[in-house]
Every structure is written in structure tokens, then in C-alpha cells.
């Protein structure tokens, strides 16, 4: 049964048990085998399938079987990584806040949306996501955005008695509504079941990776084809030429790369979540790393959002109120207390937020500013009774005021510049008083009243414009909202990291400037823009980019959008915060839309890429840090993984150039064993490298994953060193075994030499793994303990090496034998050789950078 008190909590619990949680049914998951199949039929895999088929046709069944094994191992591995990444993403989604205000046991409380049951009475306000299918019981100026159901983007007006569907957004007004259907029985669930096949467009990172895949695969095929033809011309048997070109292709394809990228993004996202930054899609991790400009709002992000009304100004003078938090006791001083009482009561009537006692602590329920006004009224009058308005004209960021109709009176509160113009007469000193209070960093609210004449019914239908005119100004309230204590340091850290910060606020310019000054965001000469007269793009960009920090005050959501777009035309990667119903477009347009987890609306969260679980500005900066670290990790293991391509390709090139007279040092199967055997674990471990201390000490760089630095390091320095030691070891063992040029070496000798060459490459890569940990300092300057995973991975790599050499069947299959003592000794030199080359490279680069 529905009552105005709402359900009792026992009844709700009972219903919840019967109906199950209010959640959309999990989409029917794609069966595991289908996903696994997908991993074995993508582009790389198809190339390998072709190679395997050709191997069988060319009567090389061992090679064919081996390639198939590679495809399967690789596919299973990729599948496991994808699953892990998806689980991580799902866990993150579970952290997203989803509280709903609901009447239970006669009071309003917050419950998680999944706990709603049929007949619950929920309170909805602009910005909320409708948590289930509901029927509106009472409605005030309600408009609902149903585009996710109907595709129609204009909001639909709703009155009492109308239905609203779960999953749509309340964009205006407020209402009380009774739940009619939850979870799988909602209309959205029906539609979601129909559209679950829809795919979202690829993100920039996905495109970049796809390009790397195409380029490397194309290169591999091209080079293989050239070598195939060349070796035929040189006079090889076509079977040998074929074997040779498959080797080249397989050597160049970076198997196992893509899933490793996905997994390291997921791990980055998880690290962000432990620091209260929640990304809503994995690719945002990478974009965060390249952010160059943060546009942040003030209230709650830079400040504590713990409001305290400290001053009331009326025509009788100033009253100052000194009280702690939202408690009703305070020290009241000054002139005109009677009028101040009037101001406080009027402002409270036009407010919905309240101060409430919870477990012996006074805290804000709803908007902290309105809770502070409630506390102010209690402090001045000792009374907590509030008259229930007949009608509300809720706050919106363009009008910047809010009114409530009680009996014949309309009470209005809002930003002075929007309230004073609708007042009948404003005493001169008042405007000066606004500036004066704002200059002290106070948020100033003007409070006014209008006595309505005539038929009250007529007023119930009037628009905001009709009602909010000819007001009588009662006074001003000044509220304090202290900056967060550590925000100054964070701004300094952002600057050091080359990230510019602008405060974009709806507040008064003087208030905003005062706060900005306190946190060191703006220095002399101060620069404060106003939304209403933003200059032309060129001039605005000059202001935003030439100074350390800028304040843009009194902005509307459209102006936010304009700022983001303008910055992007200059190549900036913009993170923009937003909390309101109308911030959606700006959040979507920005490269990183940032919404608040605690305050702010569901609409904003839905449009955002990053949700700050603690609403703290510092969380954006630490998310940037994690994003950079993750990008660096991807870069690290790409460097690592590509290096041995050179060592894999070189034997073929030498073999071909010598017209087959110099024996082949590494066979195709050995190459595969390197790429998906010994290389994988260290690559994974490099993807887990914790952020370096200096990640934020550098300016941001937007670069391709395959940049010049990587290409030089891989193909001109470390790769050739690995290849040189490999070939040196190989020929030394051959020569030591009595091989003379022009002859065919004995099979046993060739296999031992090949085993030694293989060992040299693995040990070279082992050293390379440590070298790749940093792009600037040699590995011995890094702590061992910071990446334990790498130590384990390297031990795993050595185990795989041992198995490949000493398990007779496997060794024979790969075409190698345990190296002779001389071979082993020489192969051990590969590690110091790589470390030496890396050290010289880094030292030279450091010297060049300094010059
Ligand atoms: P901020 O950027 O500091 O979050 P907002 O956009 O939330 O600023 O608010 C802009 C201005 O609108 C405030 O300075 C205040 O004057 C007014 N305002 C904000 N909230 C309310 C409210 N609940 N009722 C009346 N006026 C409000
Ligand atoms: Mg705000």
C-alpha cells in the first residue's frame, strides 16, 4: 500500500527479496568459446593460419603444427588478458555512485538504486537519473530527457499522473514519484535486450593500435615477399625460399601485443580507482596522460563545499554570525538582527537543502549552501519549522536564482546580479556591499520577496519570468567556503607537470578571484574574465594560454563549451569539470569530461569520462599521473617486445645474402618460442611498472607509441647489439666445432650453435627488460623492490629457456641442442653487452639534451 510516509523498511526489504534487485538484467554474455574463437581469427591470427596452411601444403607438417600451437596458445593467452581487463572494468562500474532519495519509514533517506522496490516513493530533481519506471505523484515544472528511449532529444514535459521511464533523465523541476516497475520489468530493460548488439565506435587509442598492427603486419608481409622473390632469384629451392619468407613474416609480427596493451590500461584504471579517480572507459586512461589543460570549477573541487553563512547584510546594518559547521548554535553580533531573521527565513523557504543531526553530528543534507542557510535560520531564530511551498521555481544555471511560492508570498534567493535587476528598488550601498563581501571570498546570495495579489490559482501556473519581477529586496547573505587545504600544492604540481589550470565558475568574479588568490591559482597581474563578456576566441585564448592561471567567472554551460572548443583548436587536450544538467555538451566535447561522484548530477556523470569519487581537484592531477605512467608502460613493453625482432630477422638476412652458404642461426620455431614463450612474461611485468617519481616533473607530450626515440632505440641500438652477440656466439661455436666456410656443418654442431644463439637472444632480452624500465637512467639506478613482478617474470623467462634447451623432444623440435660450455659462456656475455649499449645510449642522450 502506498502512503505519504513511504514504505516501511521491513516491507521494502520483503519486496526486495521477492522482486530481486532493481538492476538491468546482465546482458546475455557472449559465450566463452565465441570470444576465444574471436581471439584466434583476428588479423594476426589469420596471417598465421595462412602460414600454417602453406606449411602443410609445402609438406612441412612440423612447422604447420607448431604455428597452429602458437595460434592457440596466443589466443588463450589473449583471451585470459581480455577477461581480466573486462572484470576490472566491471568492478570499476560497480563503484559508480547511484544513490536515490526515497521516503521510507516517514523520512527521506538515500538508498542505492538497486534497492528500490515497487511502491517506493522517490524524490526526483533536475539532474537525476530516473532509477526505475515511476508514476509522478506530484510534479513541479518537470521535464524529462527520454532520448535514450525514443531518440527524441527535446525534453518532454511531465505532470502529476504521467509516467517516467527508468534510465531517462530529469532535466528540469522536481517531483515525487511512485515506483511501478523495477529491474528487468522496466521499459528500458525491454529495449536494452533489443539493442544489446549495438557496438560503439573505436576510440583514438584503438585506432592507433590498429594502425600499428596494420603497419607491422603489412611490413612483415612486404619484406617476406621481397625476400621470397630475391631468394628464388639467387637460386634457392622454392621450398627453402618459402620457409625463409614465413620465418621473416613470423619474426616481424608482434604477437601478443594487443591484449597486453588492454591489460595495462585496465591496471592503470584500477590504480586510478584506488586514488578515487574512476574512468568510465579504458582509453580515457591514455588520454588523461596527455592532458595539457584543466578547466575546473570552484565549489567542492577547489573548496571544501562546507558552507557557512557568516554575514547577513540588511538596510539596518551587518550582522555577523560565528558558528561551527552546520550546528544551530552560534555567536550573533551586529545591527539589525530582526531584519536578518527575515532574510534567513525567506532564504530558507526558497531552499531544499537542510542541516540535520546525524549520530550527534550536524551535517548537510542536500545542497551544502542551502544547508548552511538552514543552519543560519536556526542560529538566528532557534526554530526549525519550514513552510511547505505550493510551488517551486527551481535553480537553473542560467537564471541563477530559485523561488518558492508560500501562501501569497514569493520568496527568491540567488546570485545578486540576477536578483537585483528583478527588484523594484535597490539602495545604492547595497551594490557596493556585494563587491565588498565578494572581495573577502564570500559567496553572496541576494534574498527578496514579493507579495502577490489576486487569485492565487493564477500564480500557480505563471512562468518564472512572470513571477520573479517587482521583488522587494530583503538583504544579502555572505557564505564562506574555505579552500581545500592541500589544493595549493596540487596546483603547483600540475604547473610543474606542464598542465595549465583555469577556474571556470558560476560564482561572482570577486569571490572567485579571492579564492583563486588564496590557493595561488592567479598571481599579479590578476586576470579574471567574465562569462557574459568573453572576448573573441583569439583574445580569449591569449588570456587563457599566456598566463599561469586564469579565472573565468559567471560562466554558463554554453560558454564552458566554447572555452573547451577554443583550447582544442590550439592542440590542447582539455579536461573539463561539470556538475549540472546542462554541462553534458561541454563534458562530451572536452577530451576528458570530469564529473563529481558526491555532488553533481547523474546527467553529468553519464556524460563524463572520469568521475571523482571524492570531488577533489587533486584527484584529477593524480589521474593524469597514472595516465602518464600507463602510457609509459605501454611504450616500455612495446620497446622491449620489438627489440628482438632485429635479432630474429638478422639470421635470415645473413643466410639469404650468403646465398645459403652461411647456416641459419635461428629457425622459425625458435622465433615463435621467443615471441610467445620467453618474451611474454617480462612484457607483462613491464606493463605493471609503478609510476616513476618524476612522471609529473615533465611537460606533457602527445606522441605516437612508435615514436622516433623508440625506433632509434629498437632498430639502431639495442636490436643490432642483440643481433651481433647472437651471430658472434653462433659463428664462434661453429668455428670452435671445426666448421669451415663453404661446408655444411654437422647436424649436431649446428644444433648446439643454434642453441647457444637462442640462449644469447633470451639473455639479451633479459637485460633489455631491465633496461626498458626507464627511458633515461640505467637499470642499476632503479630499486629492485619497485617491480617485483619483473623479477618473477625474468625467473619465468629463464625457466622457459631451460625447458626449450634441455627437454630433448622440445629442443629437437625447435632445432637446437644444449649449448657447449664455450657457447654458454659466450651467450652469457649478451646481457652485459645490452646493458653497456643501453647505458651509453642513455648517457649520450642525456648529454645531447643538456646541450
Ligand atoms: P560554482 O561554479 O561555484 O559551482 P554555481 O554555478 O553552482 O557556481 O552557482 C553559480 C551562482 O548561482 C552562485 O554563485 C550563486 O550565486 C547561485 N546559486 C548557486 N546555487 C544556488 C541555489 N541553490 N539557490 C540560489 N542560488 C544559487
Ligand atoms: Mg556548482
mmCIF file of N, CA and C in Angstrom, residues 296-374:
data_model
loop_
_atom_site.group_PDB
_atom_site.id
_atom_site.type_symbol
_atom_site.label_atom_id
_atom_site.label_comp_id
_atom_site.label_asym_id
_atom_site.label_seq_id
_atom_site.Cartn_x
_atom_site.Cartn_y
_atom_site.Cartn_z
ATOM 1 N N UNK A 296 38.633 23.716 -14.237
ATOM 2 C CA UNK A 296 37.962 23.159 -13.058
ATOM 3 C C UNK A 296 36.985 24.155 -12.481
ATOM 4 N N UNK A 297 35.904 23.640 -11.900
ATOM 5 C CA UNK A 297 35.031 24.577 -11.203
ATOM 6 C C UNK A 297 35.570 24.784 -9.804
ATOM 7 N N UNK A 298 34.905 25.639 -9.080
ATOM 8 C CA UNK A 298 35.458 26.059 -7.793
ATOM 9 C C UNK A 298 34.845 25.275 -6.655
ATOM 10 N N UNK A 299 33.501 25.367 -6.572
ATOM 11 C CA UNK A 299 32.830 24.882 -5.372
ATOM 12 C C UNK A 299 32.947 23.370 -5.250
ATOM 13 N N UNK A 300 33.550 22.914 -4.168
ATOM 14 C CA UNK A 300 33.625 21.477 -3.916
ATOM 15 C C UNK A 300 34.873 20.849 -4.500
ATOM 16 N N UNK A 301 35.385 21.412 -5.599
ATOM 17 C CA UNK A 301 36.555 20.823 -6.232
ATOM 18 C C UNK A 301 37.813 21.477 -5.668
ATOM 19 N N UNK A 302 37.820 22.804 -5.713
ATOM 20 C CA UNK A 302 38.941 23.543 -5.141
ATOM 21 C C UNK A 302 38.643 23.913 -3.686
ATOM 22 N N UNK A 303 37.357 24.047 -3.366
ATOM 23 C CA UNK A 303 36.980 24.379 -1.993
ATOM 24 C C UNK A 303 36.390 23.142 -1.328
ATOM 25 N N UNK A 304 36.127 23.256 -0.033
ATOM 26 C CA UNK A 304 35.667 22.091 0.719
ATOM 27 C C UNK A 304 34.186 21.818 0.544
ATOM 28 N N UNK A 305 33.445 22.776 -0.027
ATOM 29 C CA UNK A 305 31.998 22.682 -0.126
ATOM 30 C C UNK A 305 31.392 22.485 1.253
ATOM 31 N N UNK A 306 32.034 23.099 2.248
ATOM 32 C CA UNK A 306 31.443 23.133 3.585
ATOM 33 C C UNK A 306 31.075 24.570 3.837
ATOM 34 N N UNK A 307 29.830 24.907 3.491
ATOM 35 C CA UNK A 307 29.436 26.306 3.518
ATOM 36 C C UNK A 307 29.091 26.732 4.944
ATOM 37 N N UNK A 308 29.331 28.014 5.191
ATOM 38 C CA UNK A 308 28.985 28.575 6.481
ATOM 39 C C UNK A 308 28.535 30.013 6.253
ATOM 40 N N UNK A 309 27.265 30.311 6.608
ATOM 41 C CA UNK A 309 26.763 31.675 6.437
ATOM 42 C C UNK A 309 27.305 32.516 7.577
ATOM 43 N N UNK A 310 28.172 33.482 7.256
ATOM 44 C CA UNK A 310 28.847 34.228 8.313
ATOM 45 C C UNK A 310 28.391 35.685 8.413
ATOM 46 N N UNK A 311 27.623 36.133 7.419
ATOM 47 C CA UNK A 311 27.254 37.542 7.421
ATOM 48 C C UNK A 311 25.886 37.724 6.793
ATOM 49 N N UNK A 312 25.044 38.605 7.430
ATOM 50 C CA UNK A 312 23.791 38.993 6.778
ATOM 51 C C UNK A 312 23.769 40.500 6.731
ATOM 52 N N UNK A 313 23.535 41.028 5.536
ATOM 53 C CA UNK A 313 23.506 42.472 5.384
ATOM 54 C C UNK A 313 22.084 42.914 5.057
ATOM 55 N N UNK A 314 21.568 43.896 5.801
ATOM 56 C CA UNK A 314 20.243 44.460 5.504
ATOM 57 C C UNK A 314 20.343 45.973 5.580
ATOM 58 N N UNK A 315 19.239 46.648 5.328
ATOM 59 C CA UNK A 315 19.269 48.117 5.404
ATOM 60 C C UNK A 315 19.523 48.576 6.837
ATOM 61 N N UNK A 316 19.386 47.679 7.795
ATOM 62 C CA UNK A 316 19.651 48.062 9.183
ATOM 63 C C UNK A 316 21.105 47.836 9.594
ATOM 64 N N UNK A 317 21.910 47.246 8.729
ATOM 65 C CA UNK A 317 23.315 47.045 9.080
ATOM 66 C C UNK A 317 23.761 45.616 8.836
ATOM 67 N N UNK A 318 24.940 45.317 9.376
ATOM 68 C CA UNK A 318 25.518 43.996 9.151
ATOM 69 C C UNK A 318 25.466 43.168 10.430
ATOM 70 N N UNK A 319 25.009 41.931 10.285
ATOM 71 C CA UNK A 319 25.038 41.002 11.415
ATOM 72 C C UNK A 319 26.078 39.944 11.095
ATOM 73 N N UNK A 320 27.007 39.692 12.029
ATOM 74 C CA UNK A 320 27.957 38.612 11.755
ATOM 75 C C UNK A 320 27.665 37.434 12.670
ATOM 76 N N UNK A 321 27.776 36.254 12.097
ATOM 77 C CA UNK A 321 27.376 35.036 12.800
ATOM 78 C C UNK A 321 28.587 34.126 12.847
ATOM 79 N N UNK A 322 29.008 33.711 14.026
ATOM 80 C CA UNK A 322 30.167 32.828 14.130
ATOM 81 C C UNK A 322 29.717 31.487 14.692
ATOM 82 N N UNK A 323 29.701 30.480 13.853
ATOM 83 C CA UNK A 323 29.264 29.155 14.314
ATOM 84 C C UNK A 323 30.075 28.075 13.632
ATOM 85 N N UNK A 324 30.058 26.892 14.228
ATOM 86 C CA UNK A 324 30.833 25.770 13.699
ATOM 87 C C UNK A 324 29.982 24.918 12.776
ATOM 88 N N UNK A 325 30.477 24.598 11.621
ATOM 89 C CA UNK A 325 29.802 23.637 10.737
ATOM 90 C C UNK A 325 28.347 23.995 10.496
ATOM 91 N N UNK A 326 27.470 23.004 10.628
ATOM 92 C CA UNK A 326 26.042 23.234 10.384
ATOM 93 C C UNK A 326 25.257 23.219 11.691
ATOM 94 N N UNK A 327 25.964 23.341 12.810
ATOM 95 C CA UNK A 327 25.282 23.289 14.108
ATOM 96 C C UNK A 327 24.423 24.537 14.315
ATOM 97 N N UNK A 328 23.331 24.430 15.098
ATOM 98 C CA UNK A 328 22.392 25.546 15.231
ATOM 99 C C UNK A 328 22.824 26.597 16.252
ATOM 100 N N UNK A 329 23.979 26.393 16.882
ATOM 101 C CA UNK A 329 24.394 27.384 17.870
ATOM 102 C C UNK A 329 25.458 28.293 17.278
ATOM 103 N N UNK A 330 25.395 29.560 17.645
ATOM 104 C CA UNK A 330 26.375 30.494 17.117
ATOM 105 C C UNK A 330 26.394 31.757 17.944
ATOM 106 N N UNK A 331 27.455 32.511 17.716
ATOM 107 C CA UNK A 331 27.613 33.804 18.359
ATOM 108 C C UNK A 331 27.131 34.854 17.357
ATOM 109 N N UNK A 332 26.089 35.615 17.724
ATOM 110 C CA UNK A 332 25.497 36.573 16.783
ATOM 111 C C UNK A 332 25.788 37.993 17.246
ATOM 112 N N UNK A 333 26.333 38.806 16.375
ATOM 113 C CA UNK A 333 26.666 40.189 16.710
ATOM 114 C C UNK A 333 26.261 41.127 15.592
ATOM 115 N N UNK A 334 26.053 42.391 15.923
ATOM 116 C CA UNK A 334 25.827 43.384 14.884
ATOM 117 C C UNK A 334 24.457 44.017 14.957
ATOM 118 N N UNK A 335 24.174 44.843 13.945
ATOM 119 C CA UNK A 335 22.932 45.625 13.956
ATOM 120 C C UNK A 335 21.910 45.057 12.990
ATOM 121 N N UNK A 336 20.666 45.081 13.409
ATOM 122 C CA UNK A 336 19.573 44.693 12.519
ATOM 123 C C UNK A 336 19.290 43.219 12.549
ATOM 124 N N UNK A 337 19.357 42.636 13.745
ATOM 125 C CA UNK A 337 19.125 41.192 13.846
ATOM 126 C C UNK A 337 17.710 40.835 13.383
ATOM 127 N N UNK A 338 16.744 41.699 13.687
ATOM 128 C CA UNK A 338 15.364 41.386 13.307
ATOM 129 C C UNK A 338 15.215 41.213 11.800
ATOM 130 N N UNK A 339 15.773 42.136 11.088
ATOM 131 C CA UNK A 339 15.690 42.036 9.621
ATOM 132 C C UNK A 339 16.495 40.838 9.100
ATOM 133 N N UNK A 340 17.615 40.605 9.763
ATOM 134 C CA UNK A 340 18.433 39.447 9.349
ATOM 135 C C UNK A 340 17.635 38.158 9.483
ATOM 136 N N UNK A 341 16.811 38.094 10.556
ATOM 137 C CA UNK A 341 15.964 36.923 10.751
ATOM 138 C C UNK A 341 15.023 36.759 9.553
ATOM 139 N N UNK A 342 14.433 37.866 9.137
ATOM 140 C CA UNK A 342 13.537 37.843 7.976
ATOM 141 C C UNK A 342 14.252 37.289 6.733
ATOM 142 N N UNK A 343 15.476 37.776 6.521
ATOM 143 C CA UNK A 343 16.260 37.349 5.360
ATOM 144 C C UNK A 343 16.517 35.839 5.417
ATOM 145 N N UNK A 344 16.937 35.386 6.596
ATOM 146 C CA UNK A 344 17.275 33.970 6.728
ATOM 147 C C UNK A 344 16.058 33.089 6.495
ATOM 148 N N UNK A 345 14.905 33.498 7.065
ATOM 149 C CA UNK A 345 13.709 32.671 6.909
ATOM 150 C C UNK A 345 13.260 32.638 5.447
ATOM 151 N N UNK A 346 13.322 33.796 4.787
ATOM 152 C CA UNK A 346 12.912 33.836 3.381
ATOM 153 C C UNK A 346 13.829 32.941 2.544
ATOM 154 N N UNK A 347 15.141 33.038 2.815
ATOM 155 C CA UNK A 347 16.089 32.243 2.037
ATOM 156 C C UNK A 347 15.871 30.753 2.297
ATOM 157 N N UNK A 348 15.549 30.417 3.553
ATOM 158 C CA UNK A 348 15.338 29.015 3.864
ATOM 159 C C UNK A 348 14.091 28.484 3.159
ATOM 160 N N UNK A 349 13.058 29.330 3.069
ATOM 161 C CA UNK A 349 11.840 28.875 2.398
ATOM 162 C C UNK A 349 12.118 28.533 0.941
ATOM 163 N N UNK A 350 13.038 29.285 0.339
ATOM 164 C CA UNK A 350 13.356 29.031 -1.069
ATOM 165 C C UNK A 350 14.464 27.992 -1.213
ATOM 166 N N UNK A 351 14.691 27.209 -0.160
ATOM 167 C CA UNK A 351 15.768 26.210 -0.216
ATOM 168 C C UNK A 351 15.214 24.823 0.030
ATOM 169 N N UNK A 352 15.908 23.825 -0.449
ATOM 170 C CA UNK A 352 15.520 22.449 -0.147
ATOM 171 C C UNK A 352 16.529 21.747 0.741
ATOM 172 N N UNK A 353 17.788 22.190 0.657
ATOM 173 C CA UNK A 353 18.808 21.560 1.483
ATOM 174 C C UNK A 353 18.570 21.884 2.951
ATOM 175 N N UNK A 354 18.917 20.972 3.833
ATOM 176 C CA UNK A 354 18.713 21.166 5.266
ATOM 177 C C UNK A 354 19.951 20.742 6.033
ATOM 178 N N UNK A 355 20.072 21.340 7.245
ATOM 179 C CA UNK A 355 21.086 20.842 8.172
ATOM 180 C C UNK A 355 20.408 19.789 9.024
ATOM 181 N N UNK A 356 21.038 18.647 9.197
ATOM 182 C CA UNK A 356 20.383 17.620 10.013
ATOM 183 C C UNK A 356 21.365 17.008 10.991
ATOM 184 N N UNK A 357 20.799 16.507 12.094
ATOM 185 C CA UNK A 357 21.618 15.898 13.126
ATOM 186 C C UNK A 357 21.720 14.420 12.826
ATOM 187 N N UNK A 358 22.942 13.952 12.644
ATOM 188 C CA UNK A 358 23.118 12.553 12.306
ATOM 189 C C UNK A 358 24.176 11.984 13.230
ATOM 190 N N UNK A 359 23.787 11.052 14.087
ATOM 191 C CA UNK A 359 24.711 10.433 15.026
ATOM 192 C C UNK A 359 25.508 11.488 15.789
ATOM 193 N N UNK A 360 24.786 12.486 16.309
ATOM 194 C CA UNK A 360 25.429 13.504 17.127
ATOM 195 C C UNK A 360 26.205 14.555 16.363
ATOM 196 N N UNK A 361 26.206 14.457 15.025
ATOM 197 C CA UNK A 361 26.953 15.415 14.196
ATOM 198 C C UNK A 361 25.982 16.179 13.308
ATOM 199 N N UNK A 362 26.135 17.494 13.236
ATOM 200 C CA UNK A 362 25.315 18.253 12.286
ATOM 201 C C UNK A 362 25.949 18.195 10.920
ATOM 202 N N UNK A 363 25.165 17.816 9.940
ATOM 203 C CA UNK A 363 25.745 17.739 8.602
ATOM 204 C C UNK A 363 24.738 18.215 7.561
ATOM 205 N N UNK A 364 25.228 18.424 6.342
ATOM 206 C CA UNK A 364 24.370 18.947 5.274
ATOM 207 C C UNK A 364 23.598 17.815 4.633
ATOM 208 N N UNK A 365 22.328 18.056 4.454
ATOM 209 C CA UNK A 365 21.502 17.105 3.699
ATOM 210 C C UNK A 365 21.066 17.862 2.450
ATOM 211 N N UNK A 366 21.528 17.444 1.288
ATOM 212 C CA UNK A 366 21.266 18.208 0.065
ATOM 213 C C UNK A 366 22.353 19.243 -0.164
ATOM 214 N N UNK A 367 22.044 20.266 -0.931
ATOM 215 C CA UNK A 367 22.994 21.323 -1.290
ATOM 216 C C UNK A 367 23.612 21.951 -0.030
ATOM 217 N N UNK A 368 24.949 21.909 0.094
ATOM 218 C CA UNK A 368 25.597 22.442 1.295
ATOM 219 C C UNK A 368 25.293 23.924 1.534
ATOM 220 N N UNK A 369 25.150 24.688 0.444
ATOM 221 C CA UNK A 369 24.856 26.102 0.639
ATOM 222 C C UNK A 369 23.478 26.269 1.275
ATOM 223 N N UNK A 370 22.526 25.480 0.820
ATOM 224 C CA UNK A 370 21.176 25.581 1.380
ATOM 225 C C UNK A 370 21.140 25.043 2.805
ATOM 226 N N UNK A 371 21.956 24.037 3.075
ATOM 227 C CA UNK A 371 22.043 23.538 4.448
ATOM 228 C C UNK A 371 22.595 24.625 5.357
ATOM 229 N N UNK A 372 23.565 25.400 4.825
ATOM 230 C CA UNK A 372 24.145 26.479 5.615
ATOM 231 C C UNK A 372 23.090 27.557 5.881
ATOM 232 N N UNK A 373 22.203 27.787 4.900
ATOM 233 C CA UNK A 373 21.135 28.769 5.089
ATOM 234 C C UNK A 373 20.147 28.262 6.150
ATOM 235 N N UNK A 374 19.870 26.969 6.132
ATOM 236 C CA UNK A 374 19.015 26.375 7.151
ATOM 237 C C UNK A 374 19.647 26.555 8.534
#
